[in-house]
Amino acid sequence: MKQLKKWMQNVGRFTIMAFSCLVMLTACNENDNPVEPDPDYPIAADMVKPAFLQKGDKVALISPSYFTPMENVEKTAEVLKEWGLEPVIGPNVGKVVDGRYAGTVDERVSDIRWALNDPTIKAIICNRGGYGTIQLIDELTLAELKASPKWLVGFSDITTLHGLLTRAGVMSIHGTMSSFLAKGGKDKTSTMMRDLLLGNVPRYELPAHPQNITGTATGTLVGGNLCTFAPNLGSQADATIGQNLILFVEEVEESMHNIDRQMRVLQMNGVLDRCKGIILGEFTDCGSEFTYESVEAMLHDMLAEYNIPVLCGYPGGHGDVNLPIVMGAPVTIDVRNDGATLQFNIEGSQYDVNTAEISGVHMNARARMMMAGKREAE
């Protein structure tokens, strides 16, 4: 009896060990084979560029995330009128649910569908971000987004909608919203977004940055707010599932360790392997719990191993200057020792923009010393 009991114990131990080894092998295989690119992902040549606006066109104002005070929406409507456009406020704008949301999920989705399906509406501007678009991912279909291609404008939590549109094969604009436009709409952040909607496409010239990695790359522009798009991996809003990507990243009020965590999630899922280049935007009011000089310095160490160009200091995100970019567009970045360029390879009236002159960003003495040291090392 004792021998039988001992034999059964040994069998149990062996079974547990075998199961543990199987789990470890499975985990290793998953890490060795990250998520494969989606074969149905639209290539750059197939991306639809919505028609640019004409004076008199209708523009919808909707709130897909947190609510916006009606005062801001109404002031934005006045700005649009001054631009020669006709604002139309979404049916559910102004509602407040659970203290923050701009309506229920159904109400917020309903306003998106209303704006898409009304043929007289030519563009959509989101009132604000905050949180909530992740709740809409499975409520919308890529087919309905592709059926009515029109410009959608927003940033922050609106990153999710940019991801959905890119997956649907439609370009969109990462740009300012009602929470900022309500201030008057005469600043460069606002007027350049207006001009882009009207067909004037910027070609950005950026100053040198000590954390830049030189090189030239062309690919499809994806990304946005890091902590918004990283959780969307594997969903139909995951625009990083394609190949030949130019990844744009910005963040606000996040710790360095959480930024590192989200970038590691992208890394482990093979996203960085699919990137031809990376654009680092504003990291506004982000933590400094480590001894890195900046978030860009921390990310430089991670990204250097990929041997792809990294463009730092793009004035886009949650800072005072948030210059518009075209998500889903084929873009080219050229990062040099003396500066960088970002060009959108789409139809439109192209013009040059010196971002340093707009944002007032000039390298300080320490940055110049770092650049000088880097050049000597090269």
CSV table of C-alpha atoms in Angstrom, one decimal:
chain,number,residue,atom,x,y,z
A,1,MET,CA,0.0,0.0,0.0
A,2,LYS,CA,2.8,2.4,0.9
A,3,GLN,CA,4.6,1.6,-2.4
A,4,LEU,CA,1.4,2.4,-4.3
A,5,LYS,CA,0.9,5.7,-2.5
A,6,LYS,CA,4.6,6.6,-3.2
A,7,TRP,CA,4.1,5.7,-6.9
A,8,MET,CA,1.0,7.9,-7.1
A,9,GLN,CA,2.8,10.8,-5.5
A,10,ASN,CA,5.7,10.5,-8.0
A,11,VAL,CA,3.2,10.3,-10.9
A,12,GLY,CA,1.5,13.5,-9.5
A,13,ARG,CA,4.9,15.3,-9.3
A,14,PHE,CA,5.8,14.3,-12.8
A,15,THR,CA,2.4,15.5,-14.1
A,16,ILE,CA,2.8,18.9,-12.5
A,17,MET,CA,6.4,19.2,-13.8
A,18,ALA,CA,5.3,18.2,-17.3
A,19,PHE,CA,2.4,20.7,-17.2
A,20,SER,CA,4.7,23.5,-16.0
A,21,CYS,CA,7.2,22.8,-18.8
A,22,LEU,CA,4.4,22.9,-21.3
A,23,VAL,CA,3.3,26.3,-20.1
A,24,MET,CA,6.8,27.6,-20.2
A,25,LEU,CA,7.3,26.3,-23.7
A,26,THR,CA,4.1,27.9,-24.8
A,27,ALA,CA,5.0,31.2,-23.3
A,28,CYS,CA,8.4,31.1,-25.0
A,29,ASN,CA,6.8,30.3,-28.3
A,30,GLU,CA,4.4,33.3,-27.9
A,31,ASN,CA,7.3,35.6,-27.2
A,32,ASP,CA,9.3,34.3,-30.1
A,33,ASN,CA,6.2,34.8,-32.4
A,34,PRO,CA,4.5,38.1,-31.6
A,35,VAL,CA,1.2,39.1,-33.1
A,36,GLU,CA,1.4,38.7,-36.9
A,37,PRO,CA,0.5,41.7,-39.1
A,38,ASP,CA,-3.1,41.7,-40.4
A,39,PRO,CA,-3.2,40.6,-44.0
A,40,ASP,CA,-6.2,42.8,-44.6
A,41,TYR,CA,-4.5,46.0,-43.2
A,42,PRO,CA,-4.8,48.7,-45.9
A,43,ILE,CA,-1.5,49.6,-47.4
A,44,ALA,CA,-0.6,53.2,-47.8
A,45,ALA,CA,-1.5,53.3,-51.5
A,46,ASP,CA,-5.1,52.2,-50.6
A,47,MET,CA,-5.7,54.7,-47.9
A,48,VAL,CA,-8.6,57.1,-48.7
A,49,LYS,CA,-8.0,60.8,-48.2
A,50,PRO,CA,-11.3,62.5,-47.5
A,51,ALA,CA,-12.1,65.5,-49.7
A,52,PHE,CA,-10.8,68.8,-48.4
A,53,LEU,CA,-13.4,71.3,-47.3
A,54,GLN,CA,-14.8,74.2,-49.2
A,55,LYS,CA,-16.2,77.4,-47.7
A,56,GLY,CA,-19.8,76.9,-46.6
A,57,ASP,CA,-19.3,73.2,-45.9
A,58,LYS,CA,-21.0,71.7,-42.8
A,59,VAL,CA,-18.8,70.5,-39.9
A,60,ALA,CA,-20.2,68.4,-37.1
A,61,LEU,CA,-19.2,68.9,-33.5
A,62,ILE,CA,-19.5,65.7,-31.4
A,63,SER,CA,-18.4,64.5,-28.0
A,64,PRO,CA,-17.3,60.8,-28.2
A,65,SER,CA,-15.5,60.8,-24.8
A,66,TYR,CA,-16.0,63.1,-21.8
A,67,PHE,CA,-18.5,65.9,-21.9
A,68,THR,CA,-17.7,69.5,-22.9
A,69,PRO,CA,-19.4,72.5,-21.4
A,70,MET,CA,-21.9,73.8,-24.0
A,71,GLU,CA,-20.3,77.2,-23.7
A,72,ASN,CA,-17.1,75.8,-25.2
A,73,VAL,CA,-19.1,74.1,-28.0
A,74,GLU,CA,-21.0,77.2,-28.8
A,75,LYS,CA,-17.8,79.3,-28.9
A,76,THR,CA,-16.2,76.8,-31.2
A,77,ALA,CA,-19.3,77.0,-33.5
A,78,GLU,CA,-18.7,80.8,-33.7
A,79,VAL,CA,-15.0,80.2,-34.6
A,80,LEU,CA,-16.1,77.8,-37.4
A,81,LYS,CA,-18.5,80.4,-38.7
A,82,GLU,CA,-15.7,83.0,-38.8
A,83,TRP,CA,-13.7,80.4,-40.9
A,84,GLY,CA,-16.6,80.3,-43.4
A,85,LEU,CA,-17.8,76.9,-42.4
A,86,GLU,CA,-21.2,75.9,-41.1
A,87,PRO,CA,-21.1,74.2,-37.7
A,88,VAL,CA,-23.7,71.6,-36.8
A,89,ILE,CA,-23.8,70.4,-33.1
A,90,GLY,CA,-24.5,66.7,-32.5
A,91,PRO,CA,-27.9,65.7,-31.1
A,92,ASN,CA,-26.5,64.3,-27.9
A,93,VAL,CA,-23.8,67.0,-27.3
A,94,GLY,CA,-24.3,68.5,-23.8
A,95,LYS,CA,-25.5,65.4,-22.1
A,96,VAL,CA,-23.6,64.2,-19.0
A,97,VAL,CA,-23.6,60.6,-17.8
A,98,ASP,CA,-21.9,59.3,-14.6
A,99,GLY,CA,-20.5,62.7,-14.0
A,100,ARG,CA,-18.0,62.7,-16.9
A,101,TYR,CA,-19.2,60.9,-20.0
A,102,ALA,CA,-20.8,62.9,-22.8
A,103,GLY,CA,-23.8,60.5,-22.9
A,104,THR,CA,-24.2,56.8,-22.8
A,105,VAL,CA,-22.3,54.5,-25.2
A,106,ASP,CA,-25.3,54.3,-27.5
A,107,GLU,CA,-25.7,58.1,-27.5
A,108,ARG,CA,-22.1,58.7,-28.3
A,109,VAL,CA,-22.0,56.1,-31.0
A,110,SER,CA,-25.3,57.5,-32.4
A,111,ASP,CA,-23.7,60.9,-32.8
A,112,ILE,CA,-20.7,59.4,-34.7
A,113,ARG,CA,-23.1,57.6,-37.0
A,114,TRP,CA,-25.3,60.7,-37.5
A,115,ALA,CA,-22.2,62.7,-38.6
A,116,LEU,CA,-21.0,59.9,-40.9
A,117,ASN,CA,-24.3,59.2,-42.6
A,118,ASP,CA,-25.4,62.8,-43.2
A,119,PRO,CA,-24.1,63.5,-46.7
A,120,THR,CA,-24.2,67.2,-46.1
A,121,ILE,CA,-21.7,67.0,-43.3
A,122,LYS,CA,-18.1,67.1,-44.7
A,123,ALA,CA,-16.0,66.9,-41.6
A,124,ILE,CA,-16.2,66.0,-37.9
A,125,ILE,CA,-14.5,67.8,-35.0
A,126,CYS,CA,-14.5,66.2,-31.6
A,127,ASN,CA,-15.1,68.5,-28.7
A,128,ARG,CA,-12.7,66.9,-26.2
A,129,GLY,CA,-10.9,63.7,-25.2
A,130,GLY,CA,-10.7,62.5,-21.6
A,131,TYR,CA,-11.8,58.8,-21.6
A,132,GLY,CA,-14.4,56.7,-23.2
A,133,THR,CA,-13.7,55.8,-26.8
A,134,ILE,CA,-12.4,52.4,-25.9
A,135,GLN,CA,-16.0,51.6,-25.0
A,136,LEU,CA,-17.0,52.3,-28.6
A,137,ILE,CA,-14.6,50.0,-30.4
A,138,ASP,CA,-16.9,47.0,-30.8
A,139,GLU,CA,-20.0,49.2,-31.4
A,140,LEU,CA,-18.7,50.5,-34.7
A,141,THR,CA,-17.8,48.6,-37.9
A,142,LEU,CA,-14.9,49.3,-40.2
A,143,ALA,CA,-17.2,49.0,-43.1
A,144,GLU,CA,-19.4,51.9,-42.0
A,145,LEU,CA,-16.4,54.0,-41.3
A,146,LYS,CA,-15.1,53.3,-44.8
A,147,ALA,CA,-18.5,53.9,-46.4
A,148,SER,CA,-18.5,57.6,-45.5
A,149,PRO,CA,-15.0,58.9,-45.6
A,150,LYS,CA,-14.7,62.4,-44.1
A,151,TRP,CA,-12.2,64.1,-42.0
A,152,LEU,CA,-12.3,63.5,-38.3
A,153,VAL,CA,-10.3,65.8,-36.1
A,154,GLY,CA,-9.2,65.2,-32.5
A,155,PHE,CA,-6.4,64.0,-30.2
A,156,SER,CA,-5.8,62.4,-26.8
A,157,ASP,CA,-8.6,59.9,-26.2
A,158,ILE,CA,-9.7,60.4,-29.9
A,159,THR,CA,-6.6,58.3,-30.7
A,160,THR,CA,-8.9,55.3,-30.6
A,161,LEU,CA,-11.1,56.7,-33.4
A,162,HIS,CA,-7.9,57.4,-35.4
A,163,GLY,CA,-7.0,53.8,-35.0
A,164,LEU,CA,-10.4,52.6,-36.2
A,165,LEU,CA,-10.3,54.9,-39.2
A,166,THR,CA,-6.8,53.8,-40.2
A,167,ARG,CA,-7.9,50.2,-40.0
A,168,ALA,CA,-10.9,51.1,-42.2
A,169,GLY,CA,-8.5,52.7,-44.7
A,170,VAL,CA,-9.4,56.3,-44.1
A,171,MET,CA,-7.1,59.2,-43.2
A,172,SER,CA,-7.9,61.5,-40.2
A,173,ILE,CA,-6.4,64.5,-38.5
A,174,HIS,CA,-4.7,64.4,-35.1
A,175,GLY,CA,-5.4,68.0,-34.2
A,176,THR,CA,-7.0,70.4,-31.7
A,177,MET,CA,-10.6,70.3,-30.5
A,178,SER,CA,-13.3,72.5,-29.0
A,179,SER,CA,-11.7,72.6,-25.6
A,180,PHE,CA,-8.9,74.7,-27.3
A,181,LEU,CA,-10.7,76.2,-30.3
A,182,ALA,CA,-13.1,77.9,-27.9
A,183,LYS,CA,-10.3,80.3,-26.9
A,184,GLY,CA,-10.7,82.1,-30.2
A,185,GLY,CA,-9.2,80.0,-32.9
A,186,LYS,CA,-6.6,82.5,-34.0
A,187,ASP,CA,-3.4,80.7,-32.8
A,188,LYS,CA,-1.3,78.6,-35.1
A,189,THR,CA,-2.5,75.4,-33.6
A,190,SER,CA,-6.0,76.3,-34.6
A,191,THR,CA,-5.4,78.0,-37.9
A,192,MET,CA,-3.1,75.3,-39.2
A,193,MET,CA,-5.7,72.7,-38.5
A,194,ARG,CA,-8.2,74.9,-40.4
A,195,ASP,CA,-5.9,75.3,-43.3
A,196,LEU,CA,-5.2,71.5,-43.4
A,197,LEU,CA,-9.0,70.9,-43.6
A,198,LEU,CA,-9.1,73.3,-46.5
A,199,GLY,CA,-6.3,71.5,-48.4
A,200,ASN,CA,-3.1,73.3,-47.3
A,201,VAL,CA,-0.7,70.5,-46.3
A,202,PRO,CA,2.3,71.4,-44.0
A,203,ARG,CA,5.8,70.1,-44.5
A,204,TYR,CA,7.4,70.4,-41.1
A,205,GLU,CA,11.0,71.6,-40.6
A,206,LEU,CA,12.1,70.8,-37.0
A,207,PRO,CA,15.2,71.8,-35.1
A,208,ALA,CA,17.9,69.4,-34.1
A,209,HIS,CA,17.3,67.4,-30.9
A,210,PRO,CA,19.9,65.7,-28.7
A,211,GLN,CA,17.9,62.5,-28.6
A,212,ASN,CA,17.3,62.2,-32.4
A,213,ILE,CA,18.5,59.1,-34.2
A,214,THR,CA,19.4,60.0,-37.8
A,215,GLY,CA,18.0,58.3,-40.9
A,216,THR,CA,15.2,58.5,-43.5
A,217,ALA,CA,12.1,56.4,-43.6
A,218,THR,CA,8.7,56.3,-45.3
A,219,GLY,CA,5.6,54.6,-43.9
A,220,THR,CA,2.0,54.9,-42.7
A,221,LEU,CA,1.6,57.3,-39.8
A,222,VAL,CA,-0.1,55.6,-36.8
A,223,GLY,CA,-0.3,56.1,-33.0
A,224,GLY,CA,-1.2,59.1,-30.9
A,225,ASN,CA,-1.6,59.1,-27.2
A,226,LEU,CA,0.4,56.2,-25.9
A,227,CYS,CA,-1.8,55.1,-23.0
A,228,THR,CA,-4.9,55.3,-25.3
A,229,PHE,CA,-3.6,53.1,-28.2
A,230,ALA,CA,-1.5,50.6,-26.3
A,231,PRO,CA,-4.5,49.0,-24.6
A,232,ASN,CA,-6.2,48.6,-28.0
A,233,LEU,CA,-3.6,46.1,-29.2
A,234,GLY,CA,-5.4,43.2,-30.8
A,235,SER,CA,-8.7,45.0,-31.3
A,236,GLN,CA,-10.1,46.4,-34.5
A,237,ALA,CA,-8.8,49.8,-33.4
A,238,ASP,CA,-5.2,48.5,-33.4
A,239,ALA,CA,-3.6,50.5,-36.2
A,240,THR,CA,-0.1,49.1,-35.2
A,241,ILE,CA,-0.9,45.7,-36.7
A,242,GLY,CA,0.3,46.8,-40.2
A,243,GLN,CA,3.8,46.8,-41.7
A,244,ASN,CA,6.0,49.7,-42.6
A,245,LEU,CA,4.8,52.0,-39.8
A,246,ILE,CA,5.8,55.5,-38.7
A,247,LEU,CA,4.8,55.5,-35.1
A,248,PHE,CA,3.8,58.8,-33.4
A,249,VAL,CA,3.8,58.9,-29.6
A,250,GLU,CA,2.8,61.6,-27.2
A,251,GLU,CA,1.7,61.6,-23.5
A,252,VAL,CA,0.5,63.8,-20.7
A,253,GLU,CA,0.7,63.5,-16.9
A,254,GLU,CA,2.2,60.0,-16.9
A,255,SER,CA,5.1,58.6,-14.9
A,256,MET,CA,8.2,57.6,-16.7
A,257,HIS,CA,7.8,54.0,-15.5
A,258,ASN,CA,4.3,53.8,-17.0
A,259,ILE,CA,5.5,55.2,-20.3
A,260,ASP,CA,8.3,52.6,-20.3
A,261,ARG,CA,5.7,49.9,-19.4
A,262,GLN,CA,3.4,50.8,-22.3
A,263,MET,CA,6.4,51.0,-24.8
A,264,ARG,CA,7.5,47.5,-23.5
A,265,VAL,CA,4.0,46.2,-24.3
A,266,LEU,CA,4.4,47.5,-27.9
A,267,GLN,CA,7.9,45.9,-28.0
A,268,MET,CA,6.7,42.5,-26.8
A,269,ASN,CA,3.9,42.5,-29.3
A,270,GLY,CA,6.3,43.1,-32.2
A,271,VAL,CA,5.0,46.7,-32.9
A,272,LEU,CA,8.5,48.2,-32.8
A,273,ASP,CA,9.8,45.6,-35.2
A,274,ARG,CA,7.2,46.8,-37.7
A,275,CYS,CA,8.2,50.4,-37.5
A,276,LYS,CA,10.3,52.1,-40.1
A,277,GLY,CA,10.6,55.2,-38.0
A,278,ILE,CA,9.3,56.9,-34.8
A,279,ILE,CA,8.1,60.4,-34.0
A,280,LEU,CA,8.2,61.5,-30.4
A,281,GLY,CA,5.8,64.3,-29.7
A,282,GLU,CA,5.2,66.2,-26.5
A,283,PHE,CA,5.5,64.5,-23.1
A,284,THR,CA,3.6,67.2,-21.1
A,285,ASP,CA,3.9,67.2,-17.3
A,286,CYS,CA,5.2,63.7,-17.3
A,287,GLY,CA,7.1,62.3,-14.3
A,288,SER,CA,10.9,62.3,-13.6
A,289,GLU,CA,11.2,59.6,-11.0
A,290,PHE,CA,14.3,58.3,-12.8
A,291,THR,CA,17.6,60.0,-13.4
A,292,TYR,CA,17.0,60.3,-17.2
A,293,GLU,CA,17.2,63.9,-18.4
A,294,SER,CA,13.9,63.5,-20.2
A,295,VAL,CA,11.4,60.9,-21.4
A,296,GLU,CA,13.1,61.1,-24.8
A,297,ALA,CA,16.4,60.2,-23.2
A,298,MET,CA,14.8,57.1,-21.6
A,299,LEU,CA,13.1,56.0,-24.9
A,300,HIS,CA,16.3,56.7,-26.9
A,301,ASP,CA,18.0,53.8,-25.0
A,302,MET,CA,15.1,51.4,-25.9
A,303,LEU,CA,14.8,52.5,-29.6
A,304,ALA,CA,18.5,52.7,-30.5
A,305,GLU,CA,18.7,48.9,-31.0
A,306,TYR,CA,16.2,49.1,-33.9
A,307,ASN,CA,18.4,51.1,-36.2
A,308,ILE,CA,15.5,53.3,-37.4
A,309,PRO,CA,15.2,57.1,-37.5
A,310,VAL,CA,13.7,58.7,-34.4
A,311,LEU,CA,12.4,62.2,-34.6
A,312,CYS,CA,12.1,64.0,-31.2
A,313,GLY,CA,10.5,67.2,-30.2
A,314,TYR,CA,7.6,67.3,-32.6
A,315,PRO,CA,5.2,69.9,-31.1
A,316,GLY,CA,2.1,67.7,-31.1
A,317,GLY,CA,0.1,66.5,-28.1
A,318,HIS,CA,-1.1,68.1,-24.9
A,319,GLY,CA,1.3,71.1,-24.9
A,320,ASP,CA,0.4,74.7,-25.7
A,321,VAL,CA,1.3,74.1,-29.3
A,322,ASN,CA,-0.4,71.0,-31.0
A,323,LEU,CA,0.3,71.2,-34.7
A,324,PRO,CA,-1.9,68.9,-36.9
A,325,ILE,CA,-0.7,65.7,-38.5
A,326,VAL,CA,-2.5,63.3,-40.9
A,327,MET,CA,-3.0,59.9,-39.4
A,328,GLY,CA,-3.1,57.0,-41.8
A,329,ALA,CA,-1.2,59.0,-44.4
A,330,PRO,CA,2.0,57.9,-46.1
A,331,VAL,CA,4.7,60.1,-44.6
A,332,THR,CA,8.5,60.5,-44.9
A,333,ILE,CA,10.7,61.6,-42.0
A,334,ASP,CA,14.3,62.7,-42.6
A,335,VAL,CA,16.3,63.0,-39.4
A,336,ARG,CA,19.7,64.7,-39.7
A,337,ASN,CA,22.3,66.1,-37.3
A,338,ASP,CA,21.2,69.6,-38.1
A,339,GLY,CA,17.4,69.1,-37.9
A,340,ALA,CA,14.6,67.0,-39.4
A,341,THR,CA,11.6,67.1,-41.8
A,342,LEU,CA,8.2,65.5,-41.7
A,343,GLN,CA,6.4,65.3,-45.0
A,344,PHE,CA,2.9,64.0,-45.8
A,345,ASN,CA,2.9,62.3,-49.2
A,346,ILE,CA,-0.7,63.3,-50.1
A,347,GLU,CA,-2.4,65.6,-52.6
A,348,GLY,CA,-2.8,69.2,-51.5
A,349,SER,CA,-1.1,72.5,-51.5
A,350,GLN,CA,2.2,71.8,-49.8
A,351,TYR,CA,3.9,74.5,-47.8
A,352,ASP,CA,6.9,74.7,-45.4
A,353,VAL,CA,6.5,75.2,-41.7
A,354,ASN,CA,9.4,76.0,-39.3
A,355,THR,CA,8.1,74.5,-36.0
A,356,ALA,CA,10.7,76.3,-33.9
A,357,GLU,CA,9.4,79.6,-35.0
A,358,ILE,CA,5.8,78.6,-34.0
A,359,SER,CA,6.5,76.8,-30.7
A,360,GLY,CA,9.4,79.0,-29.6
A,361,VAL,CA,11.5,75.9,-29.0
A,362,HIS,CA,15.2,76.6,-29.3
A,363,MET,CA,17.9,74.4,-28.0
A,364,ASN,CA,19.3,75.6,-24.7
A,365,ALA,CA,23.0,75.6,-23.9
A,366,ARG,CA,22.9,72.1,-22.4
A,367,ALA,CA,21.2,70.7,-25.4
A,368,ARG,CA,23.7,72.3,-27.7
A,369,MET,CA,26.5,70.8,-25.7
A,370,MET,CA,24.9,67.4,-25.9
A,371,MET,CA,24.5,67.7,-29.6
A,372,ALA,CA,28.1,68.8,-30.0
A,373,GLY,CA,29.3,65.8,-27.9
A,374,LYS,CA,27.2,63.5,-30.0
A,375,ARG,CA,28.7,64.8,-33.3
A,376,GLU,CA,32.2,64.4,-31.9
A,377,ALA,CA,31.4,60.8,-31.0
A,378,GLU,CA,30.1,60.2,-34.5
